[in-house]
Amino acid sequence: MTPSAPPPADVRDARDVAAALEAHDYLPDTGLATAVFLALRLQRPLLLEGDAGVGKTEVAKVLSRWTGGELLRLQCYEGLDVSQAVYEWDYSRQLLHLRAAEAAGVAGGASVDQLEDELYDERFLVRRPLLEAVTPRSGPPPVLLIDEVDRADDEFEAFLLEVLSDYTVTVPELGTFHAEVPPLVVITSNRTRDVHDALKRRCLYHWVEHPDFEREVAIVGVRVPDVGERLARQVAAATEALRGAGLYKPPGVAEAIDWAAALHVLGASELDVETVDASLGTVLKYREDQARVRASGLDDLVARAVERSA
């Protein structure tokens, strides 16, 4: 950790948070730095919404590197259930234990209750991210990333609300697990559907915008340090132009970084029509978007990027 990145317990304001995130190669705006600062001080979950690729997931990764807390990532999807999000029992190991007991002749002398108690011992418990996040531990609290919660079902969102209310999870066979220190919780949403008001009320909220031009140039420079300033500025300018082109899936910061890295690998020092055409798949991931941009003229895109970056 660099001297400009004080431990979370020592942060005094949003500027300290911004300095710490920047020390770990994440360049936040003032609003995001303030939201993270409040989440740390108030020990509240932080709900980040915004377009795909604007850096929401990266916030949790950077917080993990900064605080030293383990990153526990729960990727949400339709049909996500308790066995994948909270816990399940390792049935194969339980069965193996029974067979071993039989082979050793132990089962015959043990009561059914004793065998059941052995089967539901913690050694057979498979902890998923939500249970792992509330399990007491030494060291810094973990960072719990609940990614793309808008993809999960309403039922899971309701269960999540219950867990976040007091950071407890009950396993009927073992009892209740309670976090002595709440984990740092970052919830992300691409807003493919609205997250329920009850969950939003539980969290602090921040909408993550696409960065402005100069900040995106800085981000590209930090994440792809071998790219020259001229190319970084032209990539940021071209990406900005693509976002205003009415595409089905406008590129995010992640795509701008990928594009800059790809252009560097191709040996480009500035944008030209041929190189943009060859590398367009690194920034636009839909065939229809690529066709639309090519139809509107790659030479115009390059010219606008060069002019904007001057």
XYZ file of C-alpha atoms in Angstrom:
310
model
C 0.000 0.000 0.000
C 1.382 3.377 -0.934
C 1.683 6.265 1.555
C -1.130 8.082 -0.280
C -3.553 5.278 0.565
C -4.368 5.440 4.287
C -6.125 2.434 5.835
C -9.940 2.755 5.848
C -10.034 3.406 9.597
C -7.946 6.546 9.089
C -9.852 8.162 6.238
C -11.175 11.587 7.182
C -13.180 12.515 4.132
C -13.938 11.687 0.507
C -10.600 13.119 -0.598
C -8.763 10.438 1.398
C -10.930 7.796 -0.262
C -10.219 9.227 -3.707
C -6.475 9.192 -2.972
C -6.640 5.585 -1.785
C -8.573 4.413 -4.832
C -6.228 6.302 -7.145
C -3.279 4.599 -5.427
C -4.834 1.332 -6.588
C -5.340 2.548 -10.176
C -9.004 3.516 -9.902
C -9.852 7.138 -10.675
C -13.216 8.030 -9.077
C -15.169 11.235 -9.442
C -16.161 13.207 -6.342
C -19.626 11.644 -6.131
C -18.345 8.075 -6.135
C -15.560 8.823 -3.658
C -18.131 10.399 -1.328
C -20.454 7.390 -1.644
C -17.624 4.987 -0.784
C -16.560 7.152 2.165
C -20.097 7.149 3.585
C -20.451 3.389 3.045
C -17.247 2.840 5.030
C -18.175 5.189 7.870
C -21.860 4.243 8.161
C -21.247 0.525 7.505
C -24.022 0.472 4.936
C -24.234 -1.503 1.681
C -23.456 0.541 -1.419
C -25.713 0.080 -4.445
C -24.030 1.142 -7.674
C -26.138 1.454 -10.801
C -25.022 2.453 -14.266
C -24.387 1.249 -17.775
C -22.286 -1.848 -18.316
C -18.562 -1.187 -18.366
C -18.447 2.011 -16.310
C -16.420 0.436 -13.485
C -18.999 -0.650 -10.894
C -17.555 -4.107 -10.282
C -14.043 -2.712 -10.185
C -14.966 -0.623 -7.118
C -15.344 -3.788 -5.036
C -12.092 -5.240 -6.362
C -10.213 -2.068 -5.503
C -11.786 -1.932 -2.024
C -10.571 -5.481 -1.432
C -7.022 -4.577 -2.456
C -7.095 -1.418 -0.359
C -8.580 -2.851 2.847
C -6.955 -6.271 2.617
C -10.360 -7.923 3.056
C -11.134 -11.048 1.064
C -13.242 -10.425 -2.041
C -16.374 -12.593 -1.999
C -18.161 -12.332 -5.339
C -21.715 -13.476 -5.931
C -22.619 -13.280 -9.611
C -26.396 -13.014 -9.885
C -28.499 -14.698 -12.546
C -32.089 -15.775 -13.071
C -32.881 -18.765 -10.891
C -30.146 -18.108 -8.314
C -31.066 -19.983 -5.140
C -29.888 -20.504 -1.573
C -27.590 -23.420 -2.445
C -25.544 -21.181 -4.745
C -25.773 -17.945 -2.781
C -25.696 -19.014 0.888
C -24.721 -22.625 1.585
C -25.234 -26.266 0.754
C -24.185 -29.579 2.219
C -21.478 -31.629 0.541
C -23.598 -34.732 -0.047
C -20.808 -36.719 -1.681
C -18.539 -36.262 1.352
C -21.428 -37.074 3.709
C -22.082 -40.309 1.814
C -18.393 -41.144 1.851
C -18.382 -40.584 5.626
C -21.270 -43.033 6.053
C -19.551 -45.671 3.975
C -16.322 -45.186 5.896
C -18.228 -45.585 9.169
C -19.788 -48.802 7.875
C -16.438 -50.145 6.714
C -14.892 -49.408 10.088
C -17.788 -51.085 11.871
C -18.609 -47.832 13.671
C -22.107 -47.421 12.316
C -23.388 -50.547 14.038
C -22.505 -49.218 17.438
C -23.595 -45.635 16.887
C -27.089 -44.312 17.262
C -28.932 -42.711 14.371
C -28.803 -39.367 16.145
C -25.033 -39.590 16.532
C -24.555 -40.350 12.857
C -26.828 -37.463 11.866
C -24.886 -35.107 14.114
C -21.676 -36.202 12.427
C -23.154 -35.716 8.963
C -24.197 -32.145 9.723
C -20.846 -31.077 11.065
C -19.261 -27.862 9.727
C -16.642 -29.867 7.840
C -19.382 -30.911 5.400
C -20.757 -27.389 5.000
C -20.016 -25.633 1.718
C -20.060 -21.904 2.384
C -21.241 -19.716 -0.457
C -20.543 -15.947 -0.535
C -23.420 -14.753 1.692
C -22.626 -17.203 4.490
C -18.888 -16.665 4.130
C -19.418 -12.901 4.454
C -21.121 -13.201 7.870
C -18.891 -15.929 9.298
C -16.774 -14.474 12.144
C -13.109 -14.136 11.206
C -9.904 -12.448 12.244
C -8.413 -9.649 10.212
C -10.201 -7.070 8.067
C -13.840 -7.671 7.111
C -14.422 -9.177 3.680
C -15.707 -7.234 0.699
C -18.958 -8.800 -0.485
C -19.666 -8.083 -4.150
C -23.226 -8.879 -5.234
C -22.843 -8.380 -8.959
C -25.717 -7.580 -11.338
C -28.481 -8.012 -8.776
C -30.983 -6.913 -11.442
C -30.497 -10.302 -13.130
C -31.722 -12.217 -10.068
C -35.350 -13.036 -9.232
C -37.559 -11.044 -6.884
C -37.451 -13.925 -4.396
C -33.679 -13.742 -4.124
C -33.787 -9.978 -3.724
C -36.196 -10.415 -0.808
C -33.896 -12.972 0.807
C -30.921 -10.668 0.291
C -32.773 -7.896 2.076
C -33.249 -10.194 5.072
C -29.532 -11.057 5.212
C -28.436 -7.427 4.954
C -30.817 -6.298 7.692
C -28.626 -7.708 10.481
C -25.867 -9.660 8.702
C -26.992 -13.036 9.983
C -27.588 -16.372 8.282
C -29.248 -19.325 9.979
C -28.273 -22.886 9.106
C -30.948 -25.040 10.803
C -28.569 -27.900 11.605
C -25.845 -25.659 13.065
C -27.422 -22.452 14.299
C -27.004 -18.783 13.421
C -23.899 -17.189 11.957
C -23.544 -13.485 12.736
C -20.872 -11.093 11.495
C -19.127 -9.413 14.422
C -18.021 -6.663 12.027
C -20.254 -6.105 8.981
C -18.640 -6.871 5.638
C -18.161 -4.114 3.081
C -21.034 -4.724 0.679
C -21.073 -3.490 -2.907
C -24.176 -4.286 -4.967
C -24.164 -3.542 -8.687
C -26.993 -3.234 -11.180
C -27.038 -2.569 -14.917
C -30.710 -1.633 -14.524
C -32.090 -4.286 -16.857
C -34.970 -4.088 -14.359
C -35.694 -1.815 -11.421
C -34.339 -2.921 -8.065
C -37.078 -2.887 -5.423
C -37.411 0.154 -3.191
C -36.944 -1.952 -0.045
C -33.424 -2.922 -1.102
C -32.599 0.624 -2.185
C -33.674 1.944 1.216
C -31.294 -0.481 2.887
C -28.367 0.824 0.828
C -26.522 3.988 0.006
C -26.984 4.699 -3.689
C -24.824 6.094 -6.464
C -25.337 6.220 -10.219
C -21.985 5.675 -11.948
C -21.707 7.883 -15.007
C -19.397 7.470 -17.953
C -16.306 9.571 -17.202
C -15.785 12.906 -18.865
C -13.171 13.142 -21.597
C -10.155 14.146 -19.519
C -10.845 11.577 -16.806
C -11.246 8.831 -19.379
C -7.903 9.813 -20.901
C -6.373 9.517 -17.426
C -8.038 6.134 -16.839
C -6.744 4.739 -20.133
C -3.280 6.047 -19.306
C -3.306 4.400 -15.880
C -4.684 1.043 -17.036
C -2.637 0.835 -20.245
C 0.523 2.735 -19.273
C 2.455 1.847 -22.438
C -0.042 3.691 -24.635
C 1.178 7.124 -25.589
C -0.782 10.212 -24.612
C -1.793 10.952 -28.208
C -3.323 7.511 -28.714
C -4.970 7.562 -25.264
C -6.637 10.883 -26.082
C -7.781 9.706 -29.502
C -9.211 6.464 -28.089
C -11.096 8.401 -25.394
C -12.398 10.840 -28.010
C -13.500 8.072 -30.378
C -15.190 6.181 -27.538
C -17.009 9.346 -26.524
C -18.204 9.786 -30.116
C -19.430 6.184 -30.276
C -21.495 6.695 -27.119
C -23.343 9.494 -28.890
C -24.007 7.461 -32.030
C -27.257 5.862 -30.843
C -25.819 2.352 -30.680
C -27.577 -0.671 -29.214
C -24.755 -1.177 -26.693
C -22.556 1.915 -26.302
C -18.993 1.160 -25.174
C -18.003 1.639 -21.551
C -14.688 2.471 -19.947
C -13.765 -1.214 -19.991
C -14.099 -1.264 -23.778
C -12.026 1.915 -24.112
C -9.259 0.257 -22.082
C -9.460 -2.913 -24.184
C -9.367 -0.874 -27.384
C -6.300 1.081 -26.290
C -4.532 -2.149 -25.320
C -5.429 -3.764 -28.650
C -4.216 -0.763 -30.642
C -0.960 -0.789 -28.716
C -0.452 -4.471 -29.490
C -1.115 -3.716 -33.164
C 1.669 -1.157 -33.051
C -0.516 1.905 -33.569
C 0.611 5.271 -32.256
C -2.512 7.079 -33.449
C -5.900 6.236 -34.955
C -6.282 5.578 -38.651
C -9.167 4.123 -40.631
C -7.510 0.777 -41.378
C -6.530 0.072 -37.779
C -9.908 1.185 -36.408
C -11.680 -1.104 -38.876
C -9.495 -4.064 -37.887
C -9.896 -3.500 -34.144
C -13.548 -2.449 -33.983
C -14.549 -5.729 -32.324
C -12.663 -4.786 -29.173
C -14.901 -1.767 -28.549
C -18.214 -2.754 -30.177
C -19.529 -6.211 -29.339
C -22.653 -6.282 -31.532
C -22.569 -6.843 -35.297
C -25.375 -4.326 -35.831
C -23.443 -1.604 -33.995
C -20.325 -2.300 -36.039
C -22.325 -2.157 -39.283
C -23.903 1.134 -38.260
C -20.559 2.738 -37.440
C -18.971 1.521 -40.652
C -21.947 2.759 -42.662
C -21.659 6.220 -41.116
C -17.996 6.354 -42.085
C -14.907 5.336 -40.145
C -12.994 8.202 -41.675
C -15.455 10.623 -40.067
C -15.031 8.873 -36.685
C -11.240 9.126 -36.910
C -11.386 12.771 -37.973
C -13.688 13.674 -35.081
C -11.452 11.822 -32.614
C -8.322 13.571 -33.844
C -10.012 16.970 -33.655
C -11.443 16.346 -30.186
C -8.147 15.096 -28.811
C -6.052 17.966 -30.116
